[in-house]
mmCIF file with all atom_site columns, C-alpha atoms in Angstrom:
data_model
loop_
_atom_site.group_PDB
_atom_site.id
_atom_site.type_symbol
_atom_site.label_atom_id
_atom_site.label_alt_id
_atom_site.label_comp_id
_atom_site.label_asym_id
_atom_site.label_entity_id
_atom_site.label_seq_id
_atom_site.pdbx_PDB_ins_code
_atom_site.Cartn_x
_atom_site.Cartn_y
_atom_site.Cartn_z
_atom_site.occupancy
_atom_site.B_iso_or_equiv
_atom_site.pdbx_formal_charge
_atom_site.auth_seq_id
_atom_site.auth_comp_id
_atom_site.auth_asym_id
_atom_site.auth_atom_id
_atom_site.pdbx_PDB_model_num
ATOM 1   C CA . UNK N 1 1   ? 27.515  4.084  -33.988 1.00 0.00 ? 109 UNK N CA 1
ATOM 2   C CA . UNK N 1 2   ? 27.600  5.684  -37.421 1.00 0.00 ? 110 UNK N CA 1
ATOM 3   C CA . UNK N 1 3   ? 28.871  9.189  -37.975 1.00 0.00 ? 111 UNK N CA 1
ATOM 4   C CA . UNK N 1 4   ? 25.471  9.831  -39.580 1.00 0.00 ? 112 UNK N CA 1
ATOM 5   C CA . UNK N 1 5   ? 23.541  9.300  -36.201 1.00 0.00 ? 113 UNK N CA 1
ATOM 6   C CA . UNK N 1 6   ? 25.770  11.974 -34.889 1.00 0.00 ? 114 UNK N CA 1
ATOM 7   C CA . UNK N 1 7   ? 25.281  14.366 -37.607 1.00 0.00 ? 115 UNK N CA 1
ATOM 8   C CA . UNK N 1 8   ? 21.493  13.855 -37.620 1.00 0.00 ? 116 UNK N CA 1
ATOM 9   C CA . UNK N 1 9   ? 21.649  14.605 -33.588 1.00 0.00 ? 117 UNK N CA 1
ATOM 10  C CA . UNK N 1 10  ? 23.700  17.421 -34.476 1.00 0.00 ? 118 UNK N CA 1
ATOM 11  C CA . UNK N 1 11  ? 20.942  18.743 -36.853 1.00 0.00 ? 119 UNK N CA 1
ATOM 12  C CA . UNK N 1 12  ? 18.005  18.309 -34.095 1.00 0.00 ? 120 UNK N CA 1
ATOM 13  C CA . UNK N 1 13  ? 20.433  20.211 -31.812 1.00 0.00 ? 121 UNK N CA 1
ATOM 14  C CA . UNK N 1 14  ? 20.797  23.173 -34.124 1.00 0.00 ? 122 UNK N CA 1
ATOM 15  C CA . UNK N 1 15  ? 17.256  23.121 -34.787 1.00 0.00 ? 123 UNK N CA 1
ATOM 16  C CA . UNK N 1 16  ? 16.250  23.225 -30.873 1.00 0.00 ? 124 UNK N CA 1
ATOM 17  C CA . UNK N 1 17  ? 18.619  25.800 -30.357 1.00 0.00 ? 125 UNK N CA 1
ATOM 18  C CA . UNK N 1 18  ? 16.736  27.872 -32.909 1.00 0.00 ? 126 UNK N CA 1
ATOM 19  C CA . UNK N 1 19  ? 13.462  27.162 -31.660 1.00 0.00 ? 127 UNK N CA 1
ATOM 20  C CA . UNK N 1 20  ? 14.513  28.096 -28.136 1.00 0.00 ? 128 UNK N CA 1
ATOM 21  C CA . UNK N 1 21  ? 16.062  31.402 -29.403 1.00 0.00 ? 129 UNK N CA 1
ATOM 22  C CA . UNK N 1 22  ? 12.905  32.214 -31.113 1.00 0.00 ? 130 UNK N CA 1
ATOM 23  C CA . UNK N 1 23  ? 10.969  31.541 -28.105 1.00 0.00 ? 131 UNK N CA 1
ATOM 24  C CA . UNK N 1 24  ? 13.087  33.861 -26.331 1.00 0.00 ? 132 UNK N CA 1
ATOM 25  C CA . UNK N 1 25  ? 12.651  36.549 -29.063 1.00 0.00 ? 133 UNK N CA 1
ATOM 26  C CA . UNK N 1 26  ? 8.557   36.150 -28.272 1.00 0.00 ? 134 UNK N CA 1
ATOM 27  C CA . UNK N 1 27  ? 8.001   34.094 -31.591 1.00 0.00 ? 135 UNK N CA 1
ATOM 28  C CA . UNK N 1 28  ? 4.980   31.582 -31.537 1.00 0.00 ? 136 UNK N CA 1
ATOM 29  C CA . UNK N 1 29  ? 6.392   29.190 -34.283 1.00 0.00 ? 137 UNK N CA 1
ATOM 30  C CA . UNK N 1 30  ? 8.259   26.833 -32.116 1.00 0.00 ? 138 UNK N CA 1
ATOM 31  C CA . UNK N 1 31  ? 5.356   26.434 -29.820 1.00 0.00 ? 139 UNK N CA 1
ATOM 32  C CA . UNK N 1 32  ? 3.155   23.222 -29.731 1.00 0.00 ? 140 UNK N CA 1
ATOM 33  C CA . UNK N 1 33  ? -0.424  23.304 -30.341 1.00 0.00 ? 141 UNK N CA 1
ATOM 34  C CA . UNK N 1 34  ? -1.509  23.581 -26.396 1.00 0.00 ? 142 UNK N CA 1
ATOM 35  C CA . UNK N 1 35  ? 0.933   26.298 -25.857 1.00 0.00 ? 143 UNK N CA 1
ATOM 36  C CA . UNK N 1 36  ? -0.254  28.227 -29.181 1.00 0.00 ? 144 UNK N CA 1
ATOM 37  C CA . UNK N 1 37  ? -3.990  28.095 -27.774 1.00 0.00 ? 145 UNK N CA 1
ATOM 38  C CA . UNK N 1 38  ? -2.758  28.951 -24.304 1.00 0.00 ? 146 UNK N CA 1
ATOM 39  C CA . UNK N 1 39  ? -1.384  32.182 -25.935 1.00 0.00 ? 147 UNK N CA 1
ATOM 40  C CA . UNK N 1 40  ? -4.100  32.683 -28.464 1.00 0.00 ? 148 UNK N CA 1
ATOM 41  C CA . UNK N 1 41  ? -6.715  32.637 -25.324 1.00 0.00 ? 149 UNK N CA 1
ATOM 42  C CA . UNK N 1 42  ? -4.523  34.692 -23.223 1.00 0.00 ? 150 UNK N CA 1
ATOM 43  C CA . UNK N 1 43  ? -4.207  37.455 -26.025 1.00 0.00 ? 151 UNK N CA 1
ATOM 44  C CA . UNK N 1 44  ? -7.980  37.490 -26.608 1.00 0.00 ? 152 UNK N CA 1
ATOM 45  C CA . UNK N 1 45  ? -8.841  37.889 -23.164 1.00 0.00 ? 153 UNK N CA 1
ATOM 46  C CA . UNK N 1 46  ? -6.363  40.614 -22.799 1.00 0.00 ? 154 UNK N CA 1
ATOM 47  C CA . UNK N 1 47  ? -7.664  42.311 -25.599 1.00 0.00 ? 155 UNK N CA 1
ATOM 48  C CA . UNK N 1 48  ? -10.819 41.930 -24.489 1.00 0.00 ? 156 UNK N CA 1
ATOM 49  C CA . UNK N 1 49  ? -10.132 43.523 -21.114 1.00 0.00 ? 157 UNK N CA 1
ATOM 50  C CA . UNK N 1 50  ? -8.191  46.402 -23.157 1.00 0.00 ? 158 UNK N CA 1
ATOM 51  C CA . UNK N 1 51  ? -11.106 47.056 -24.780 1.00 0.00 ? 159 UNK N CA 1
ATOM 52  C CA . UNK N 1 52  ? -13.261 47.218 -21.559 1.00 0.00 ? 160 UNK N CA 1
ATOM 53  C CA . UNK N 1 53  ? -10.732 49.399 -20.129 1.00 0.00 ? 161 UNK N CA 1
ATOM 54  C CA . UNK N 1 54  ? -9.725  47.101 -17.181 1.00 0.00 ? 162 UNK N CA 1
ATOM 55  C CA . UNK N 1 55  ? -5.993  45.888 -16.511 1.00 0.00 ? 163 UNK N CA 1
ATOM 56  C CA . UNK N 1 56  ? -4.587  43.330 -18.648 1.00 0.00 ? 164 UNK N CA 1
ATOM 57  C CA . UNK N 1 57  ? -2.139  41.839 -15.783 1.00 0.00 ? 165 UNK N CA 1
ATOM 58  C CA . UNK N 1 58  ? -3.615  38.327 -15.555 1.00 0.00 ? 166 UNK N CA 1
ATOM 59  C CA . UNK N 1 59  ? -3.347  38.080 -19.305 1.00 0.00 ? 167 UNK N CA 1
ATOM 60  C CA . UNK N 1 60  ? 0.158   39.217 -19.485 1.00 0.00 ? 168 UNK N CA 1
ATOM 61  C CA . UNK N 1 61  ? 1.032   36.427 -16.666 1.00 0.00 ? 169 UNK N CA 1
ATOM 62  C CA . UNK N 1 62  ? -0.572  33.590 -18.448 1.00 0.00 ? 170 UNK N CA 1
ATOM 63  C CA . UNK N 1 63  ? 1.395   34.502 -21.647 1.00 0.00 ? 171 UNK N CA 1
ATOM 64  C CA . UNK N 1 64  ? 4.552   35.084 -19.587 1.00 0.00 ? 172 UNK N CA 1
ATOM 65  C CA . UNK N 1 65  ? 3.951   31.729 -18.160 1.00 0.00 ? 173 UNK N CA 1
ATOM 66  C CA . UNK N 1 66  ? 3.232   29.738 -21.074 1.00 0.00 ? 174 UNK N CA 1
ATOM 67  C CA . UNK N 1 67  ? 6.660   31.149 -22.569 1.00 0.00 ? 175 UNK N CA 1
ATOM 68  C CA . UNK N 1 68  ? 8.300   29.912 -19.638 1.00 0.00 ? 176 UNK N CA 1
ATOM 69  C CA . UNK N 1 69  ? 7.203   26.401 -19.971 1.00 0.00 ? 177 UNK N CA 1
ATOM 70  C CA . UNK N 1 70  ? 8.011   26.526 -23.566 1.00 0.00 ? 178 UNK N CA 1
ATOM 71  C CA . UNK N 1 71  ? 11.609  27.323 -22.627 1.00 0.00 ? 179 UNK N CA 1
ATOM 72  C CA . UNK N 1 72  ? 11.688  24.727 -19.885 1.00 0.00 ? 180 UNK N CA 1
ATOM 73  C CA . UNK N 1 73  ? 10.297  22.275 -22.674 1.00 0.00 ? 181 UNK N CA 1
ATOM 74  C CA . UNK N 1 74  ? 12.929  23.141 -25.170 1.00 0.00 ? 182 UNK N CA 1
ATOM 75  C CA . UNK N 1 75  ? 15.841  23.225 -22.719 1.00 0.00 ? 183 UNK N CA 1
ATOM 76  C CA . UNK N 1 76  ? 14.908  19.651 -21.541 1.00 0.00 ? 184 UNK N CA 1
ATOM 77  C CA . UNK N 1 77  ? 14.656  18.479 -25.236 1.00 0.00 ? 185 UNK N CA 1
ATOM 78  C CA . UNK N 1 78  ? 18.207  20.075 -25.738 1.00 0.00 ? 186 UNK N CA 1
ATOM 79  C CA . UNK N 1 79  ? 19.607  18.342 -22.773 1.00 0.00 ? 187 UNK N CA 1
ATOM 80  C CA . UNK N 1 80  ? 18.241  14.947 -23.912 1.00 0.00 ? 188 UNK N CA 1
ATOM 81  C CA . UNK N 1 81  ? 19.933  15.427 -27.267 1.00 0.00 ? 189 UNK N CA 1
ATOM 82  C CA . UNK N 1 82  ? 23.127  16.520 -25.963 1.00 0.00 ? 190 UNK N CA 1
ATOM 83  C CA . UNK N 1 83  ? 22.853  13.372 -23.865 1.00 0.00 ? 191 UNK N CA 1
ATOM 84  C CA . UNK N 1 84  ? 22.109  11.385 -26.515 1.00 0.00 ? 192 UNK N CA 1
ATOM 85  C CA . UNK N 1 85  ? 25.058  12.446 -28.433 1.00 0.00 ? 193 UNK N CA 1
ATOM 86  C CA . UNK N 1 86  ? 27.312  12.109 -25.601 1.00 0.00 ? 194 UNK N CA 1
ATOM 87  C CA . UNK N 1 87  ? 26.090  8.659  -25.347 1.00 0.00 ? 195 UNK N CA 1
ATOM 88  C CA . UNK N 1 88  ? 26.849  7.745  -29.226 1.00 0.00 ? 196 UNK N CA 1
ATOM 89  C CA . UNK N 1 89  ? 30.178  9.492  -29.217 1.00 0.00 ? 197 UNK N CA 1
ATOM 90  C CA . UNK N 1 90  ? 31.288  7.428  -26.086 1.00 0.00 ? 198 UNK N CA 1
ATOM 91  C CA . UNK N 1 91  ? 29.727  4.281  -27.857 1.00 0.00 ? 199 UNK N CA 1
ATOM 92  C CA . UNK N 1 92  ? 31.636  4.889  -31.119 1.00 0.00 ? 200 UNK N CA 1
ATOM 93  C CA . UNK N 1 93  ? 35.120  5.393  -29.244 1.00 0.00 ? 201 UNK N CA 1
ATOM 94  C CA . UNK N 1 94  ? 34.537  2.297  -27.194 1.00 0.00 ? 202 UNK N CA 1
ATOM 95  C CA . UNK N 1 95  ? 33.910  0.418  -30.738 1.00 0.00 ? 203 UNK N CA 1
ATOM 96  C CA . UNK N 1 96  ? 36.928  2.310  -31.949 1.00 0.00 ? 204 UNK N CA 1
ATOM 97  C CA . UNK N 1 97  ? 39.252  1.221  -29.333 1.00 0.00 ? 205 UNK N CA 1
ATOM 98  C CA . UNK N 1 98  ? 38.003  -2.167 -29.381 1.00 0.00 ? 206 UNK N CA 1
ATOM 99  C CA . UNK N 1 99  ? 38.853  -2.808 -33.171 1.00 0.00 ? 207 UNK N CA 1
ATOM 100 C CA . UNK N 1 100 ? 42.330  -1.169 -32.499 1.00 0.00 ? 208 UNK N CA 1
ATOM 101 C CA . UNK N 1 101 ? 43.072  -3.562 -29.498 1.00 0.00 ? 209 UNK N CA 1
ATOM 102 C CA . UNK N 1 102 ? 42.015  -6.444 -31.231 1.00 0.00 ? 210 UNK N CA 1
ATOM 103 C CA . UNK N 1 103 ? 44.697  -6.104 -33.671 1.00 0.00 ? 211 UNK N CA 1
ATOM 104 C CA . UNK N 1 104 ? 47.461  -8.895 -34.696 1.00 0.00 ? 212 UNK N CA 1
ATOM 105 C CA . UNK N 1 105 ? 49.523  -7.761 -31.726 1.00 0.00 ? 213 UNK N CA 1
#
């Protein structure tokens, strides 16, 4: 394949790695819509329980599970991108070897 495809995948891999690190730091920007809604719901429920003077354990667990599911999703994306990059590199190497072997000798 072309080098442009490999460079595009490299950029996507770097972006996904940045998202994964941001999720591990507790940032919300890399989360998708449903994950953001779940986090907001848990935060509101937790703050409501704090105001009432009750425990926030369930809300904290919900936020933790949402964060871990986002990490799993981003790890799966990263694995898929690495696999696609490896496939492109292998295909490129095969094409290059075929060009060399079909030479004048």
